[in-house]
Tab-separated table of C-alpha atoms in Angstrom:
chain	number	residue	atom	x	y	z
F	271	MET	CA	-51.511	-14.716	-88.052
F	272	SER	CA	-51.013	-15.968	-84.683
F	273	TYR	CA	-49.055	-14.116	-82.081
F	274	ILE	CA	-46.833	-15.492	-79.066
F	275	GLY	CA	-48.407	-14.854	-75.961
F	276	MET	CA	-46.498	-13.841	-72.821
F	277	ALA	CA	-46.352	-17.423	-71.343
F	278	GLU	CA	-44.946	-18.829	-74.550
F	279	LEU	CA	-42.493	-16.032	-74.759
F	280	GLN	CA	-41.142	-16.522	-71.431
F	281	ALA	CA	-40.929	-20.501	-71.884
F	282	ILE	CA	-38.623	-19.763	-75.153
F	283	VAL	CA	-36.651	-17.259	-73.196
F	284	LEU	CA	-36.050	-19.947	-70.518
F	285	VAL	CA	-35.265	-22.655	-72.920
F	286	LEU	CA	-32.618	-20.531	-74.504
F	287	ALA	CA	-31.070	-19.610	-71.279
F	288	TRP	CA	-30.888	-23.415	-70.105
F	289	LEU	CA	-29.376	-24.110	-73.489
F	290	LEU	CA	-26.691	-21.653	-72.924
F	291	LEU	CA	-25.991	-22.591	-69.363
F	292	THR	CA	-25.594	-26.151	-70.584
F	293	GLY	CA	-23.150	-25.259	-73.321
F	294	TRP	CA	-21.180	-23.470	-70.697
F	295	CYS	CA	-21.277	-26.276	-68.222
F	296	TYR	CA	-20.201	-28.702	-70.615
F	297	ARG	CA	-17.379	-26.799	-71.792
F	298	HIS	CA	-15.998	-26.243	-68.174
F	299	ARG	CA	-17.014	-29.665	-67.097
F	300	LEU	CA	-14.707	-30.948	-69.759
F	301	GLY	CA	-12.027	-28.936	-68.078
F	302	TRP	CA	-11.370	-26.950	-71.480
F	303	GLY	CA	-10.733	-24.060	-69.307
F	304	VAL	CA	-7.736	-21.902	-70.673
F	305	THR	CA	-6.860	-22.245	-74.179
F	306	PRO	CA	-4.255	-21.239	-76.483
F	307	ALA	CA	-6.311	-18.425	-77.861
F	308	ASP	CA	-7.149	-17.080	-74.316
F	309	ALA	CA	-3.717	-16.944	-73.405
F	310	ASP	CA	-2.663	-15.221	-76.584
F	311	GLY	CA	-5.226	-12.711	-76.007
F	312	VAL	CA	-4.031	-11.620	-72.483
F	313	GLY	CA	-0.627	-10.358	-71.331
F	314	GLY	CA	1.560	-12.153	-68.794
F	315	PRO	CA	4.068	-14.942	-68.748
F	316	LEU	CA	3.435	-18.519	-70.031
F	317	CYS	CA	4.383	-21.483	-68.057
F	318	VAL	CA	4.926	-24.129	-70.568
F	319	TYR	CA	5.618	-27.744	-70.031
F	320	ALA	CA	6.265	-31.046	-71.908
F	321	SER	CA	6.088	-34.083	-69.052
F	322	GLU	CA	6.104	-37.726	-69.297
F	323	SER	CA	5.636	-38.570	-65.745
F	324	GLY	CA	4.734	-35.201	-64.247
F	325	HIS	CA	7.935	-33.619	-63.070
F	326	ALA	CA	8.170	-31.054	-65.617
F	327	ARG	CA	4.325	-29.931	-65.035
F	328	SER	CA	4.832	-29.758	-61.419
F	329	LEU	CA	7.726	-27.360	-61.864
F	330	ALA	CA	5.732	-25.339	-64.357
F	331	GLU	CA	2.821	-25.045	-62.031
F	332	GLN	CA	4.844	-23.887	-59.004
F	333	TRP	CA	6.274	-21.383	-60.900
F	334	GLN	CA	2.978	-20.254	-62.344
F	335	GLN	CA	1.551	-19.917	-58.920
F	336	ARG	CA	4.616	-18.239	-57.383
F	337	LEU	CA	3.913	-15.558	-60.418
F	338	GLN	CA	0.234	-15.337	-59.699
F	339	HIS	CA	0.852	-14.708	-55.939
F	340	GLN	CA	2.803	-11.864	-57.224
F	341	GLY	CA	-0.218	-10.424	-59.267
F	342	ARG	CA	1.068	-11.417	-62.694
F	343	ALA	CA	-1.486	-13.169	-65.028
F	344	ALA	CA	0.724	-16.156	-65.703
F	345	HIS	CA	-1.118	-19.103	-67.877
F	346	LEU	CA	-0.230	-22.833	-68.084
F	347	LEU	CA	0.105	-24.606	-71.228
F	348	THR	CA	1.568	-27.872	-72.517
F	349	LEU	CA	4.248	-27.412	-75.303
F	350	ASN	CA	1.947	-28.785	-77.652
F	351	GLN	CA	-0.652	-25.978	-77.028
F	352	LEU	CA	1.807	-23.279	-78.374
F	353	THR	CA	0.180	-23.303	-81.348
F	354	GLN	CA	0.747	-21.305	-84.695
F	355	ALA	CA	-1.503	-18.501	-83.323
F	356	LEU	CA	1.132	-18.336	-80.331
F	357	LEU	CA	4.147	-18.502	-82.714
F	358	SER	CA	3.278	-15.647	-84.764
F	359	SER	CA	3.106	-11.854	-84.820
F	360	SER	CA	0.139	-11.828	-82.697
F	361	LEU	CA	2.208	-12.662	-79.777
F	362	PRO	CA	2.345	-9.684	-77.271
F	363	HIS	CA	5.471	-7.844	-77.529
F	364	GLY	CA	7.698	-8.491	-74.506
F	365	ARG	CA	5.982	-11.556	-73.343
F	366	ASP	CA	8.081	-14.217	-71.320
F	367	ILE	CA	7.749	-17.897	-71.853
F	368	PHE	CA	9.160	-20.472	-69.159
F	369	LEU	CA	9.632	-23.703	-70.609
F	370	PHE	CA	10.087	-26.810	-68.393
F	371	ILE	CA	10.786	-29.755	-70.816
F	372	SER	CA	11.563	-33.448	-70.112
F	373	THR	CA	13.219	-35.808	-72.377
F	374	THR	CA	12.186	-39.375	-72.704
F	375	GLY	CA	13.564	-42.444	-74.019
F	376	GLU	CA	16.309	-41.838	-76.642
F	377	GLY	CA	15.966	-38.214	-76.806
F	378	GLU	CA	12.449	-38.077	-77.523
F	379	ALA	CA	9.663	-35.819	-76.729
F	380	PRO	CA	6.714	-36.362	-74.238
F	381	ASP	CA	3.382	-36.987	-75.696
F	382	ASN	CA	2.218	-33.513	-74.713
F	383	GLY	CA	5.207	-31.891	-76.569
F	384	ASN	CA	5.855	-34.099	-79.602
F	385	ARG	CA	4.185	-31.641	-82.096
F	386	PHE	CA	5.770	-28.601	-81.177
F	387	LEU	CA	9.028	-28.654	-83.250
F	388	SER	CA	7.447	-29.726	-86.618
F	389	ARG	CA	4.817	-26.820	-86.160
F	390	LEU	CA	7.526	-24.565	-85.156
F	391	GLN	CA	9.785	-25.663	-87.995
F	392	ASP	CA	7.261	-25.788	-90.697
F	393	PRO	CA	8.021	-23.392	-93.598
F	394	ARG	CA	4.318	-22.502	-93.710
F	395	SER	CA	4.299	-21.197	-90.177
F	396	ASP	CA	4.539	-17.376	-89.632
F	397	HIS	CA	7.281	-16.975	-87.097
F	398	GLY	CA	7.458	-13.003	-87.831
F	399	GLY	CA	7.318	-10.562	-84.822
F	400	TRP	CA	8.888	-12.974	-82.557
F	401	THR	CA	9.939	-10.400	-79.833
F	402	CYS	CA	9.379	-12.663	-76.670
F	403	ARG	CA	11.900	-13.825	-74.205
F	404	VAL	CA	12.452	-17.430	-73.220
F	405	ALA	CA	13.910	-19.584	-70.407
F	406	VAL	CA	14.210	-23.204	-70.678
F	407	LEU	CA	14.631	-25.668	-67.924
F	408	ALA	CA	15.538	-29.190	-69.403
F	409	LEU	CA	15.082	-32.381	-67.256
F	410	GLY	CA	16.682	-35.501	-67.857
F	411	ASP	CA	19.317	-38.344	-66.887
F	412	ARG	CA	23.004	-38.346	-67.745
F	413	ALA	CA	22.888	-42.271	-67.723
F	414	TYR	CA	21.307	-42.017	-71.230
F	415	PRO	CA	23.380	-40.633	-74.153
F	416	GLU	CA	20.730	-38.219	-75.354
F	417	PHE	CA	20.747	-36.157	-72.278
F	418	CYS	CA	18.157	-33.339	-72.313
F	419	ALA	CA	18.097	-33.652	-75.867
F	420	PHE	CA	14.783	-32.784	-76.461
F	421	GLY	CA	14.926	-29.528	-74.221
F	422	VAL	CA	18.225	-28.490	-75.846
F	423	ALA	CA	16.480	-29.029	-79.126
F	424	VAL	CA	13.316	-26.989	-78.106
F	425	SER	CA	15.636	-23.898	-76.825
F	426	ASP	CA	17.696	-23.812	-80.096
F	427	ALA	CA	14.549	-23.997	-82.172
F	428	LEU	CA	13.174	-21.045	-80.419
F	429	GLN	CA	16.263	-19.150	-80.690
F	430	ALA	CA	16.309	-19.784	-84.354
F	431	ALA	CA	13.006	-18.754	-84.720
F	432	GLY	CA	13.994	-15.235	-83.248
F	433	ALA	CA	13.438	-15.498	-79.526
F	434	GLU	CA	15.642	-13.948	-77.050
F	435	ARG	CA	16.866	-16.315	-74.416
F	436	LEU	CA	16.787	-14.873	-70.792
F	437	PHE	CA	19.762	-17.204	-70.205
F	438	GLU	CA	21.392	-20.352	-71.695
F	439	PRO	CA	19.012	-23.563	-71.107
F	440	VAL	CA	19.634	-25.205	-67.639
F	441	LEU	CA	20.024	-29.019	-67.898
F	442	VAL	CA	18.757	-31.013	-64.778
F	443	ASP	CA	20.244	-34.451	-64.006
F	444	ASN	CA	17.625	-36.523	-62.058
F	445	LEU	CA	16.141	-33.292	-60.610
F	446	ALA	CA	19.354	-32.730	-58.866
F	447	PRO	CA	18.963	-29.952	-56.183
F	448	ALA	CA	22.151	-28.188	-57.507
F	449	ASP	CA	20.883	-28.070	-61.004
F	450	LEU	CA	17.425	-26.766	-59.823
F	451	GLN	CA	19.554	-24.119	-57.720
F	452	ARG	CA	21.433	-22.914	-60.907
F	453	TRP	CA	17.775	-22.203	-62.661
F	454	GLN	CA	16.936	-20.038	-59.669
F	455	SER	CA	20.355	-18.253	-59.670
F	456	HIS	CA	20.088	-17.506	-63.372
F	457	LEU	CA	16.592	-16.195	-62.744
F	458	ASP	CA	17.582	-13.839	-59.788
F	459	ARG	CA	19.822	-11.850	-62.383
F	460	VAL	CA	16.907	-10.980	-64.531
F	461	PRO	CA	15.540	-7.628	-63.304
F	462	ASP	CA	12.014	-8.502	-63.640
F	463	TYR	CA	12.402	-11.583	-61.578
F	464	THR	CA	14.958	-10.998	-59.012
F	465	GLY	CA	14.071	-12.692	-55.745
F	466	LEU	CA	11.256	-14.320	-56.949
F	467	SER	CA	12.243	-17.580	-57.446
F	468	ALA	CA	13.777	-17.944	-53.695
F	469	GLY	CA	12.790	-21.185	-51.957
F	470	LEU	CA	10.644	-21.855	-54.899
F	471	TRP	CA	10.970	-25.790	-54.678
F	472	GLY	CA	11.605	-25.792	-50.931
F	473	ASP	CA	14.153	-27.910	-49.566
F	474	THR	CA	15.539	-29.530	-52.741
F	475	THR	CA	18.210	-31.793	-50.867
F	476	SER	CA	15.932	-34.667	-50.676
F	477	ILE	CA	14.805	-34.380	-54.369
F	478	THR	CA	15.739	-37.458	-56.683
F	479	GLU	CA	14.427	-39.182	-59.465
F	480	THR	CA	15.106	-42.669	-60.729
F	481	ASP	CA	14.305	-44.977	-63.871
F	482	GLY	CA	11.346	-46.344	-61.966
F	483	ILE	CA	7.744	-45.302	-61.541
F	484	SER	CA	7.413	-41.471	-60.414
F	485	THR	CA	5.317	-38.600	-60.808
F	486	ALA	CA	5.169	-35.042	-59.450
F	487	ALA	CA	4.247	-33.637	-56.263
F	488	ALA	CA	2.736	-30.464	-55.271
F	489	ALA	CA	5.419	-29.173	-52.695
F	490	GLY	CA	8.022	-30.519	-55.022
F	491	PRO	CA	8.748	-32.756	-58.076
F	492	LEU	CA	8.979	-35.623	-55.324
F	493	SER	CA	8.413	-35.073	-51.846
F	494	ALA	CA	10.393	-37.632	-49.412
F	495	LYS	CA	9.954	-38.743	-46.005
F	496	PRO	CA	13.236	-37.982	-43.817
F	497	ALA	CA	15.125	-41.069	-44.541
F	498	HIS	CA	14.338	-44.544	-45.568
F	499	THR	CA	13.593	-47.218	-42.848
F	500	PRO	CA	14.277	-50.977	-42.865
F	501	ASN	CA	11.029	-52.523	-43.653
F	502	VAL	CA	10.491	-56.277	-43.115
F	503	LEU	CA	9.100	-58.477	-45.915
F	504	LEU	CA	6.221	-60.319	-44.574
F	505	ARG	CA	4.842	-62.247	-47.522
F	506	ARG	CA	5.872	-62.836	-51.180
F	507	GLN	CA	3.594	-64.399	-53.658
F	508	CYS	CA	3.799	-65.101	-57.581
F	509	LEU	CA	0.407	-64.120	-59.315
F	510	ASN	CA	1.005	-65.578	-62.459
F	511	HIS	CA	2.212	-68.963	-62.893
F	512	GLY	CA	2.082	-70.207	-66.248
F	513	SER	CA	2.217	-66.941	-67.817
F	514	PRO	CA	4.283	-66.494	-71.190
F	515	GLY	CA	5.616	-63.415	-69.517
F	516	HIS	CA	8.193	-62.969	-66.795
F	517	ARG	CA	6.730	-63.708	-63.106
F	518	VAL	CA	4.816	-61.166	-61.463
F	519	PHE	CA	5.133	-60.772	-57.333
F	520	GLU	CA	2.844	-59.462	-54.863
F	521	LEU	CA	4.906	-58.320	-51.793
F	522	ASP	CA	3.775	-57.234	-48.389
F	523	PHE	CA	6.107	-55.178	-46.130
F	524	GLN	CA	5.761	-54.137	-42.579
F	525	CYS	CA	5.593	-50.202	-42.673
F	526	SER	CA	4.923	-47.620	-39.929
F	527	ASP	CA	4.727	-44.750	-42.535
F	528	VAL	CA	1.698	-42.904	-43.586
F	529	TRP	CA	0.751	-42.627	-47.504
F	530	GLN	CA	-2.241	-42.435	-49.904
F	531	ALA	CA	-3.207	-43.797	-53.210
F	532	GLY	CA	-0.519	-42.575	-55.675
F	533	ASP	CA	2.469	-42.730	-53.467
F	534	ILE	CA	5.532	-44.745	-54.345
F	535	ALA	CA	8.217	-46.674	-52.448
F	536	ARG	CA	11.741	-46.015	-53.250
F	537	LEU	CA	14.103	-49.083	-52.639
F	538	SER	CA	17.792	-48.335	-51.952
F	539	LEU	CA	20.439	-50.881	-52.857
F	540	ASP	CA	23.987	-51.205	-53.287
F	541	ASP	CA	25.163	-52.220	-56.753
F	542	ALA	CA	28.305	-54.203	-57.655
F	543	ALA	CA	30.427	-51.165	-57.331
F	544	GLY	CA	29.265	-50.124	-54.103
F	545	LYS	CA	27.091	-47.244	-55.302
F	546	ILE	CA	23.741	-46.645	-53.996
F	547	GLN	CA	21.097	-47.175	-56.451
F	548	SER	CA	17.228	-46.464	-56.112
F	549	ARG	CA	14.335	-48.025	-57.622
F	550	ASP	CA	10.955	-46.554	-57.283
F	551	TYR	CA	7.483	-48.802	-57.252
F	552	THR	CA	3.908	-47.723	-56.928
F	553	ILE	CA	2.394	-48.779	-53.675
F	554	ALA	CA	-0.577	-50.904	-54.297
F	555	SER	CA	-2.279	-50.796	-50.797
F	556	LEU	CA	-3.150	-48.431	-47.999
F	557	PRO	CA	-2.005	-48.000	-44.509
F	558	SER	CA	-5.212	-49.282	-43.076
F	559	GLU	CA	-4.386	-52.724	-44.519
F	560	GLY	CA	-1.827	-53.131	-42.156
F	561	HIS	CA	1.007	-53.556	-44.893
F	562	LEU	CA	2.743	-51.881	-47.596
F	563	ARG	CA	2.208	-53.724	-50.808
F	564	LEU	CA	4.311	-53.714	-54.132
F	565	LEU	CA	3.469	-55.526	-57.465
F	566	VAL	CA	6.617	-56.064	-59.207
F	567	ARG	CA	7.947	-58.073	-62.303
F	568	GLU	CA	10.948	-59.764	-62.745
F	569	GLN	CA	13.393	-57.769	-64.999
F	570	PHE	CA	16.587	-59.471	-66.887
F	571	GLN	CA	19.576	-57.469	-68.379
F	572	ALA	CA	20.780	-58.060	-71.746
F	573	ASP	CA	23.271	-60.735	-70.392
F	574	GLY	CA	20.628	-62.839	-68.674
F	575	GLN	CA	21.454	-61.353	-65.105
F	576	PRO	CA	18.420	-60.328	-63.031
F	577	GLY	CA	17.656	-56.521	-62.697
F	578	LEU	CA	18.996	-54.737	-59.706
F	579	GLY	CA	15.631	-54.250	-57.937
F	580	SER	CA	13.353	-56.846	-59.239
F	581	GLY	CA	15.893	-59.476	-58.540
F	582	PHE	CA	16.331	-58.377	-55.047
F	583	LEU	CA	12.657	-58.159	-54.284
F	584	CYS	CA	11.492	-61.159	-56.358
F	585	THR	CA	14.113	-63.846	-55.497
F	586	GLN	CA	17.112	-62.479	-53.198
F	587	LEU	CA	15.288	-60.945	-50.410
F	588	PRO	CA	14.633	-63.652	-47.654
F	589	LEU	CA	11.201	-63.522	-45.613
F	590	GLN	CA	11.507	-61.509	-42.457
F	591	ALA	CA	14.378	-59.683	-43.734
F	592	ALA	CA	14.543	-56.040	-44.000
F	593	ALA	CA	14.511	-53.820	-47.331
F	594	ARG	CA	15.375	-50.302	-47.220
F	595	LEU	CA	12.238	-48.536	-48.388
F	596	GLN	CA	11.390	-44.855	-48.455
F	597	VAL	CA	7.424	-43.518	-48.952
F	598	ILE	CA	7.556	-40.734	-51.386
F	599	GLU	CA	4.556	-38.492	-51.612
F	600	ASN	CA	3.486	-38.253	-55.018
F	601	THR	CA	0.720	-35.765	-55.218
F	602	GLY	CA	0.614	-35.541	-59.101
F	603	PHE	CA	-0.872	-39.026	-58.966
F	604	HIS	CA	-3.220	-38.400	-55.892
F	605	ALA	CA	-7.056	-38.827	-56.086
F	606	PRO	CA	-8.893	-35.485	-56.673
F	607	ASP	CA	-10.454	-33.413	-53.791
F	608	THR	CA	-13.841	-34.115	-55.261
F	609	ASP	CA	-15.740	-37.469	-55.631
F	610	VAL	CA	-15.608	-37.178	-59.417
F	611	PRO	CA	-15.706	-40.330	-61.626
F	612	LEU	CA	-12.359	-41.860	-62.473
F	613	ILE	CA	-11.499	-43.649	-65.706
F	614	LEU	CA	-8.457	-46.211	-64.537
F	615	ILE	CA	-6.263	-47.350	-67.390
F	616	GLY	CA	-3.268	-49.625	-67.033
F	617	ASN	CA	-1.520	-52.746	-67.883
F	618	GLY	CA	0.806	-55.220	-66.211
F	619	THR	CA	2.215	-54.273	-62.804
F	620	GLY	CA	0.574	-50.557	-63.514
F	621	LEU	CA	-2.371	-52.157	-61.855
F	622	ALA	CA	-0.680	-51.387	-58.629
F	623	GLY	CA	-1.445	-47.745	-58.472
F	624	LEU	CA	-4.934	-48.407	-59.705
F	625	ARG	CA	-5.674	-50.829	-57.406
F	626	ALA	CA	-4.420	-48.302	-54.517
F	627	HIS	CA	-7.041	-45.658	-55.859
F	628	LEU	CA	-9.864	-48.138	-55.885
F	629	GLN	CA	-9.287	-49.264	-52.259
F	630	GLN	CA	-9.141	-45.715	-51.069
F	631	ARG	CA	-12.434	-44.754	-52.912
F	632	PHE	CA	-13.960	-47.776	-51.152
F	633	GLU	CA	-12.601	-46.950	-47.669
F	634	ARG	CA	-14.249	-43.443	-48.326
F	635	SER	CA	-17.478	-44.914	-49.259
F	636	SER	CA	-17.322	-43.214	-52.541
F	637	THR	CA	-20.597	-42.809	-54.543
F	638	ALA	CA	-18.728	-41.977	-57.884
F	639	ARG	CA	-18.392	-44.398	-60.704
F	640	HIS	CA	-15.220	-45.966	-61.524
F	641	TRP	CA	-14.171	-47.725	-64.920
F	642	LEU	CA	-10.974	-49.742	-64.980
F	643	ILE	CA	-9.609	-50.934	-68.047
F	644	PHE	CA	-6.688	-53.515	-67.536
F	645	GLY	CA	-4.611	-55.324	-70.057
F	646	GLU	CA	-2.271	-58.348	-69.853
F	647	ARG	CA	-1.283	-61.455	-71.697
F	648	THR	CA	-3.687	-64.456	-70.800
F	649	LEU	CA	-6.769	-64.349	-68.947
F	650	ALA	CA	-5.868	-67.961	-67.636
F	651	HIS	CA	-2.650	-66.971	-66.089
F	652	ASP	CA	-2.488	-63.178	-65.900
F	653	ALA	CA	-5.840	-62.177	-64.451
F	654	LEU	CA	-4.140	-60.029	-61.391
F	655	TRP	CA	-6.343	-59.749	-58.312
F	656	GLN	CA	-9.480	-60.630	-60.233
F	657	THR	CA	-11.292	-61.900	-57.176
F	658	GLU	CA	-11.023	-58.659	-55.611
F	659	LEU	CA	-11.734	-56.392	-58.637
F	660	GLN	CA	-15.064	-58.545	-59.258
F	661	GLN	CA	-16.102	-58.292	-56.045
F	662	TRP	CA	-15.638	-54.462	-56.207
F	663	GLN	CA	-17.680	-54.704	-59.145
F	664	ALA	CA	-20.372	-56.733	-57.383
F	665	GLN	CA	-20.486	-54.115	-54.501
F	666	GLY	CA	-21.005	-51.299	-56.780
F	667	LEU	CA	-17.485	-49.472	-56.636
F	668	LEU	CA	-16.620	-50.492	-60.212
F	669	GLY	CA	-19.196	-49.089	-62.572
F	670	ARG	CA	-17.356	-50.836	-65.350
F	671	LEU	CA	-14.485	-53.342	-65.633
F	672	ASP	CA	-12.985	-54.068	-68.966
F	673	LEU	CA	-10.154	-56.623	-69.403
F	674	ALA	CA	-8.145	-56.881	-72.402
F	675	PHE	CA	-6.111	-59.907	-72.898
F	676	SER	CA	-3.316	-59.740	-76.003
F	677	ARG	CA	-2.559	-63.583	-76.190
F	678	ASP	CA	-5.794	-65.529	-75.436
F	679	ILE	CA	-8.932	-65.227	-73.567
F	680	ASP	CA	-9.499	-68.784	-72.578
F	681	GLY	CA	-10.910	-69.034	-69.001
F	682	GLU	CA	-14.114	-67.574	-67.156
F	683	LEU	CA	-14.778	-64.190	-66.147
F	684	GLN	CA	-17.775	-63.782	-63.758
F	685	THR	CA	-18.291	-60.135	-64.348
F	686	GLY	CA	-16.873	-57.449	-66.693
F	687	HIS	CA	-16.283	-57.155	-70.469
F	688	LEU	CA	-13.651	-59.161	-72.129
F	689	THR	CA	-11.395	-58.290	-75.136
F	690	ARG	CA	-8.980	-60.055	-77.102
F	691	GLY	CA	-6.109	-57.391	-77.726
F	692	TYR	CA	-5.018	-54.159	-76.001
F	693	VAL	CA	-6.560	-51.639	-73.604
F	694	GLN	CA	-6.030	-48.972	-76.304
F	695	GLN	CA	-8.457	-51.281	-78.561
F	696	VAL	CA	-10.961	-50.974	-75.714
F	697	LEU	CA	-10.993	-47.141	-75.728
F	698	GLU	CA	-11.367	-47.179	-79.505
F	699	GLN	CA	-14.241	-49.642	-79.189
F	700	GLN	CA	-15.871	-47.701	-76.456
F	701	GLN	CA	-15.604	-44.076	-77.751
F	702	GLN	CA	-18.994	-42.817	-76.843
F	703	GLU	CA	-18.813	-44.237	-73.275
F	704	LEU	CA	-15.456	-42.432	-72.930
F	705	GLN	CA	-16.984	-39.191	-74.096
F	706	HIS	CA	-20.044	-39.753	-71.892
F	707	TRP	CA	-17.733	-40.247	-68.946
F	708	LEU	CA	-15.796	-37.179	-69.642
F	709	GLN	CA	-18.818	-34.988	-70.024
F	710	GLN	CA	-19.687	-36.298	-66.376
F	711	GLY	CA	-16.482	-34.801	-65.252
F	712	ALA	CA	-14.488	-38.093	-65.028
F	713	MET	CA	-10.571	-37.859	-64.932
F	714	ILE	CA	-8.314	-40.234	-66.526
F	715	TYR	CA	-5.582	-42.055	-64.592
F	716	LEU	CA	-2.792	-44.096	-66.665
F	717	CYS	CA	-0.326	-46.212	-64.995
F	718	GLY	CA	1.964	-48.919	-66.749
F	719	SER	CA	4.518	-49.050	-69.295
F	720	ARG	CA	5.246	-46.012	-71.414
F	721	ALA	CA	6.609	-48.044	-74.474
F	722	GLY	CA	3.299	-49.481	-76.161
F	723	MET	CA	0.441	-49.249	-73.653
F	724	ALA	CA	1.012	-45.407	-72.519
F	725	SER	CA	1.882	-44.077	-75.727
F	726	ALA	CA	-0.863	-46.108	-77.893
F	727	VAL	CA	-3.569	-44.735	-75.222
F	728	ASP	CA	-2.362	-41.330	-75.688
F	729	GLN	CA	-2.690	-41.810	-79.618
F	730	VAL	CA	-6.329	-43.209	-79.226
F	731	LEU	CA	-7.440	-40.380	-76.869
F	732	ARG	CA	-6.172	-37.979	-79.303
F	733	ALA	CA	-7.828	-39.595	-82.238
F	734	VAL	CA	-11.030	-39.595	-80.499
F	735	LEU	CA	-11.182	-36.488	-78.522
F	736	GLY	CA	-8.798	-34.263	-80.564
F	737	ASP	CA	-5.430	-32.835	-79.585
F	738	ASP	CA	-6.508	-29.868	-78.074
F	739	GLN	CA	-9.182	-31.566	-75.656
F	740	VAL	CA	-6.402	-33.840	-74.572
F	741	ASP	CA	-3.741	-31.111	-74.010
F	742	ALA	CA	-6.671	-29.263	-72.179
F	743	LEU	CA	-7.441	-32.198	-69.886
F	744	ASP	CA	-3.791	-32.528	-69.334
F	745	VAL	CA	-3.552	-28.938	-68.139
F	746	GLN	CA	-6.690	-28.958	-65.913
F	747	GLY	CA	-5.254	-32.104	-64.157
F	748	ARG	CA	-7.594	-34.299	-65.380
F	749	TYR	CA	-5.170	-36.620	-67.503
F	750	ARG	CA	-2.676	-38.115	-65.056
F	751	ARG	CA	0.083	-40.718	-66.030
F	752	ASP	CA	2.170	-42.595	-64.018
F	753	VAL	CA	4.454	-44.480	-66.547
F	754	TYR	CA	7.886	-46.059	-66.771
């Protein structure tokens, strides 16, 4: 019989310690921090959001931070993360749940909240022991028939399950300051929270939301400059001649404002009735480039008339004429503070926001890897900004470039990987690569159309990574969306 010597024993101990440390780092590197089980075992309020473009998430984060500054152990979760364990008798008595719920499309749920109602209403679920209190802030747009429908449905379902309402759900139209103030006023009447929400969202008089591209800012849902300024159109160029889709234009404006990657430009226009309308577009350039660049596709109404914003920008605004543009800080889609890898996914004009992130990383001499997955219709006519993208890959800024074209791939591609299909199919084909990047701490930035691309990408991510991991990436700020 042989015995383990001291040296061998020390080696075994070191290996076991290394394995434990690796496992811990792997879990935290993926951002699987606070889980529903963790929140279930610790008292304190829950700040829960269902957010499509970031507004509801931002409001939930700010309320969580306010509670934490008051010494309360508040936890942040997506609505999907309110699992059956949290919706059962194991939920601590007296816990308060604050829900910030957006409604998308025709009364639909955002992706990170679309499983909640079915779970709550499943007859096999255990709803006994519901003694918690809930408060719902529902975000929507009165221009749509199903205004705040999903938020109201969540509030009603919770009450039916036995939860006590702190107050009736507050419906917010386009982040209207008066509506947000109503929520604060209701909260002030709750003894445990009197005065706690004062000034929570700062000066809300400048906060608005439109049907364009927009996400949340840390100091508020959207943080705007004092007022729009006239910005002269310097150049306009069609980038997709011969495309089977509508024309896409690159527009450069003179602009003295300061912004960073992820910010948006708000265009103010007078409609046919003389009412001021606004449209938001993600900025594709940085101030160091000497202009504010937009990437805009022509849109048409049902009667064939050009869209209000795209028609003005793409055809009606003369060169050297001024447009009323306002730079909006959009920190929910800003770059991370650390130089971590980025997985940038988008289609069509969503390339604008992704291009700005790459330009910003290039200017900051980033050493991190970047993976761009971009989709359009045809390689021959819709390969937007390909010269620049391939130059960046040749220079090492782009570690991987995947291009997906749904109609055809006839043409030449000097560098990168080419797929006939859609960006979500690239993710399906590159599952191991995706997981490897995430294990290295990568963040996912998604920019483009909600209908089709963004929803399909989310479904693939959930199929590959699992719902819990995707929701955790969302909560940890490693899955950021700018969709429209």
